Coordinates of C-alpha atoms in Angstrom, one line a residue:
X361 CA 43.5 -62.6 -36.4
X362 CA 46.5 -65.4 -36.8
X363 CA 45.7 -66.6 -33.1
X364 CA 41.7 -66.7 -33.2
X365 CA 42.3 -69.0 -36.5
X366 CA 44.8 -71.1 -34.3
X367 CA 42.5 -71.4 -31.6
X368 CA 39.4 -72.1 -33.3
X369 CA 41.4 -75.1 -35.6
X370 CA 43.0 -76.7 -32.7
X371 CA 41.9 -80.0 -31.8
X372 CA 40.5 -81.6 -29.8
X373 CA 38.6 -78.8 -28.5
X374 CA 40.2 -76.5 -26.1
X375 CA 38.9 -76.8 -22.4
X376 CA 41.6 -74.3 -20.4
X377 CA 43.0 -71.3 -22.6
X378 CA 45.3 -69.3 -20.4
X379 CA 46.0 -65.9 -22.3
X380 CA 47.6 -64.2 -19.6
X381 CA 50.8 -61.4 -19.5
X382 CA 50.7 -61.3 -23.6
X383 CA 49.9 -57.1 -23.4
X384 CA 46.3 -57.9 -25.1
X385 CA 44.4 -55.1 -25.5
X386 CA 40.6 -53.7 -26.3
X387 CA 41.1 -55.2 -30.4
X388 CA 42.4 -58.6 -29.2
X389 CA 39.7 -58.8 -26.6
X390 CA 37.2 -58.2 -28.8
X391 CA 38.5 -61.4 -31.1
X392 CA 38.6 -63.0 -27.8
X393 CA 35.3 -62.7 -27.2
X394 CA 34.1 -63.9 -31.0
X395 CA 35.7 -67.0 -30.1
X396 CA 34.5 -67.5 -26.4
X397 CA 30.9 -66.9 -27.5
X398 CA 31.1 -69.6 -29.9
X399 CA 33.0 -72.1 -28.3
X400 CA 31.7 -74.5 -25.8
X401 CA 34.1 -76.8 -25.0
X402 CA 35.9 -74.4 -22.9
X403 CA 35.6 -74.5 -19.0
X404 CA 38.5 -72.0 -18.2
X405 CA 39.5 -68.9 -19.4
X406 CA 42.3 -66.1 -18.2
X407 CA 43.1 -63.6 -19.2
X408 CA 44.8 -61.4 -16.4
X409 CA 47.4 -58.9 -16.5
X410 CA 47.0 -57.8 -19.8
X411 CA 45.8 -54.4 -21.2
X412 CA 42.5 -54.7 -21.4
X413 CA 40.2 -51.3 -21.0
X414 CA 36.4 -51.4 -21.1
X415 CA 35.5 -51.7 -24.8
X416 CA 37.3 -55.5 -24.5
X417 CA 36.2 -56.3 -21.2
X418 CA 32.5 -55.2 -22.9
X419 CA 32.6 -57.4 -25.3
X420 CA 34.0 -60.5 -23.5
X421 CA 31.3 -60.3 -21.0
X422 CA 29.0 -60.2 -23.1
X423 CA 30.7 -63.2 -24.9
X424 CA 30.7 -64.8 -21.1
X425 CA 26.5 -64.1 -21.2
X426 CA 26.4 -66.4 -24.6
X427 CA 28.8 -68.8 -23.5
X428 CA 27.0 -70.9 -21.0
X429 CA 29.6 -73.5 -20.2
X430 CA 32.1 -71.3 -19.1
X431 CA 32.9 -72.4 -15.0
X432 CA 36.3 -70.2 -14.3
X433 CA 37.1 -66.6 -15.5
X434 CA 40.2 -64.6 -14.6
X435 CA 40.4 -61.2 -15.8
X436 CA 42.5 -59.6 -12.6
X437 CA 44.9 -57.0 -13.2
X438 CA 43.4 -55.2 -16.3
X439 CA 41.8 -52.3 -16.5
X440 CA 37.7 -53.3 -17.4
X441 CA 36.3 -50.6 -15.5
X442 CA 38.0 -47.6 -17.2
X443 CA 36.0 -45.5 -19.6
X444 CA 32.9 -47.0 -19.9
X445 CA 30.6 -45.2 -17.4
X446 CA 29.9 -48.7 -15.3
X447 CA 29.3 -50.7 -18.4
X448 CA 31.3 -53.4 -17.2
X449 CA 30.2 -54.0 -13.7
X450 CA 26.7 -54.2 -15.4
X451 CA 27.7 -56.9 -18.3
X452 CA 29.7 -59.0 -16.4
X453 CA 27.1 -59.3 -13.8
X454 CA 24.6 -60.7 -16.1
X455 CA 27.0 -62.9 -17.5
X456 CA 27.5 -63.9 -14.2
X457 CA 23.9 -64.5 -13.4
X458 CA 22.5 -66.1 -17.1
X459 CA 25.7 -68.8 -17.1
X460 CA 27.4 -71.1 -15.3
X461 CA 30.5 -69.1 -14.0
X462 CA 31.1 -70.7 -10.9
X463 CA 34.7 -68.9 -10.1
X464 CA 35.0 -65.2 -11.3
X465 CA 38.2 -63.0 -10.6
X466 CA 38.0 -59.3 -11.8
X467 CA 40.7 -58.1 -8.9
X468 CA 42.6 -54.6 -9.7
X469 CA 40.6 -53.6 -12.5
X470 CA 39.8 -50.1 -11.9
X471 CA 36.4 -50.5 -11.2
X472 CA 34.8 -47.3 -9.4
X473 CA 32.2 -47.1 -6.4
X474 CA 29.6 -46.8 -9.1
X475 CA 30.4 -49.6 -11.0
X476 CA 30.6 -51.5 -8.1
X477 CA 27.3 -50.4 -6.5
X478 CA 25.6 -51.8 -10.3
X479 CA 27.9 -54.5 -10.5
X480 CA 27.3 -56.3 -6.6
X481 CA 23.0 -54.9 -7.6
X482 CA 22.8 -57.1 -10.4
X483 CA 24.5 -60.5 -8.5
X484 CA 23.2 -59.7 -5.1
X485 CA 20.3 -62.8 -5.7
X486 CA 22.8 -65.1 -7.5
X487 CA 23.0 -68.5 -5.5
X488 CA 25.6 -70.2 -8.2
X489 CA 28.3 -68.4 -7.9
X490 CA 30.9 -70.2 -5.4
X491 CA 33.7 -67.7 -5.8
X492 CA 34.7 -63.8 -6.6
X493 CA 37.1 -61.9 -6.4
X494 CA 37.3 -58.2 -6.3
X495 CA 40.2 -56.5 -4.4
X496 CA 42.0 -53.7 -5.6
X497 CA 38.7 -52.1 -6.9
X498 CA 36.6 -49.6 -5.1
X499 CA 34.5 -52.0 -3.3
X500 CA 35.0 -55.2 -0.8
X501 CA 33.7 -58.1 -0.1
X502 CA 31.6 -58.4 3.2
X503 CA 31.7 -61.7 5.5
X504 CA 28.3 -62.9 3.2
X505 CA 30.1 -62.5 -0.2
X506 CA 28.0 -59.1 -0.8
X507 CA 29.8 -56.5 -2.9
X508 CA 30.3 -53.1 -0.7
X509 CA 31.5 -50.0 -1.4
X510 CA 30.4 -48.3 2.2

């Protein structure tokens, strides 16, 4: 892709890529996330209100896990948890836990109880995390930060 190319020649390295309202969808997430995995000098990343189902959002947590550098991701208002059985909720939360995401936002992204239950499992011990955000999914936040879907 034109873009990835871009991205991956500019200079000096990147350190904030803001992607968001550009209608990306699974195929440009997943050239996203060949580029996030690789590249280490960037310390935000958002990509919100875009198109993105759970095939993309897959693959760009799972370019979050490889990417350990990474402090802010904003992926609100896409659509991560469609299709993919609770995937998501499991991938991002490992990526969550293995790097140094400090500030996640995954807000309106159809996420079901389920995915929620696996997603707020997997993070319940992490102590790095300083920030999340998950409204408009089918879970809240309780008054310690714990994901809830009761």
């Amino acid at each position: 892709m034109d873009l990835i190319e871009a991205l991956i020649r500019a200079g000096p390295p990147l350190r904030d890529l803001n992607l968001a309202k550009n209608n990306i969808m699974d195929r440009g997430a997943s050239s996203l996330a060949d580029f996030i995995a690789v590249h280490y000098h960037l310390k935000t990343f958002r990509i919100g209100w875009n198109k993105i189902k759970g095939k993309g959002a897959i693959a760009i947590a799972d370019a979050l896990k490889d990417n350990q550098r990474l402090l802010l991701f904003d992926g609100s208002f896409n659509l991560f948890g469609q299709k993919r059985n609770g995937e998501f909720g499991q991938k991002m939360a490992e990526a969550i836990n293995k790097g140094l995401l400090r500030h996640v936002d995954i807000s309106y992204n159809s996420m079901d109880k389920a995915e929620c239950d696996k997603f707020g499992e997997v993070i319940r011990e992490n102590h790095t995390l300083w920030g999340l955000h998950m409204m408009g999914n089918e879970c809240i936040l309780d008054s310690m930060g714990f994901v809830r879907t009761d």
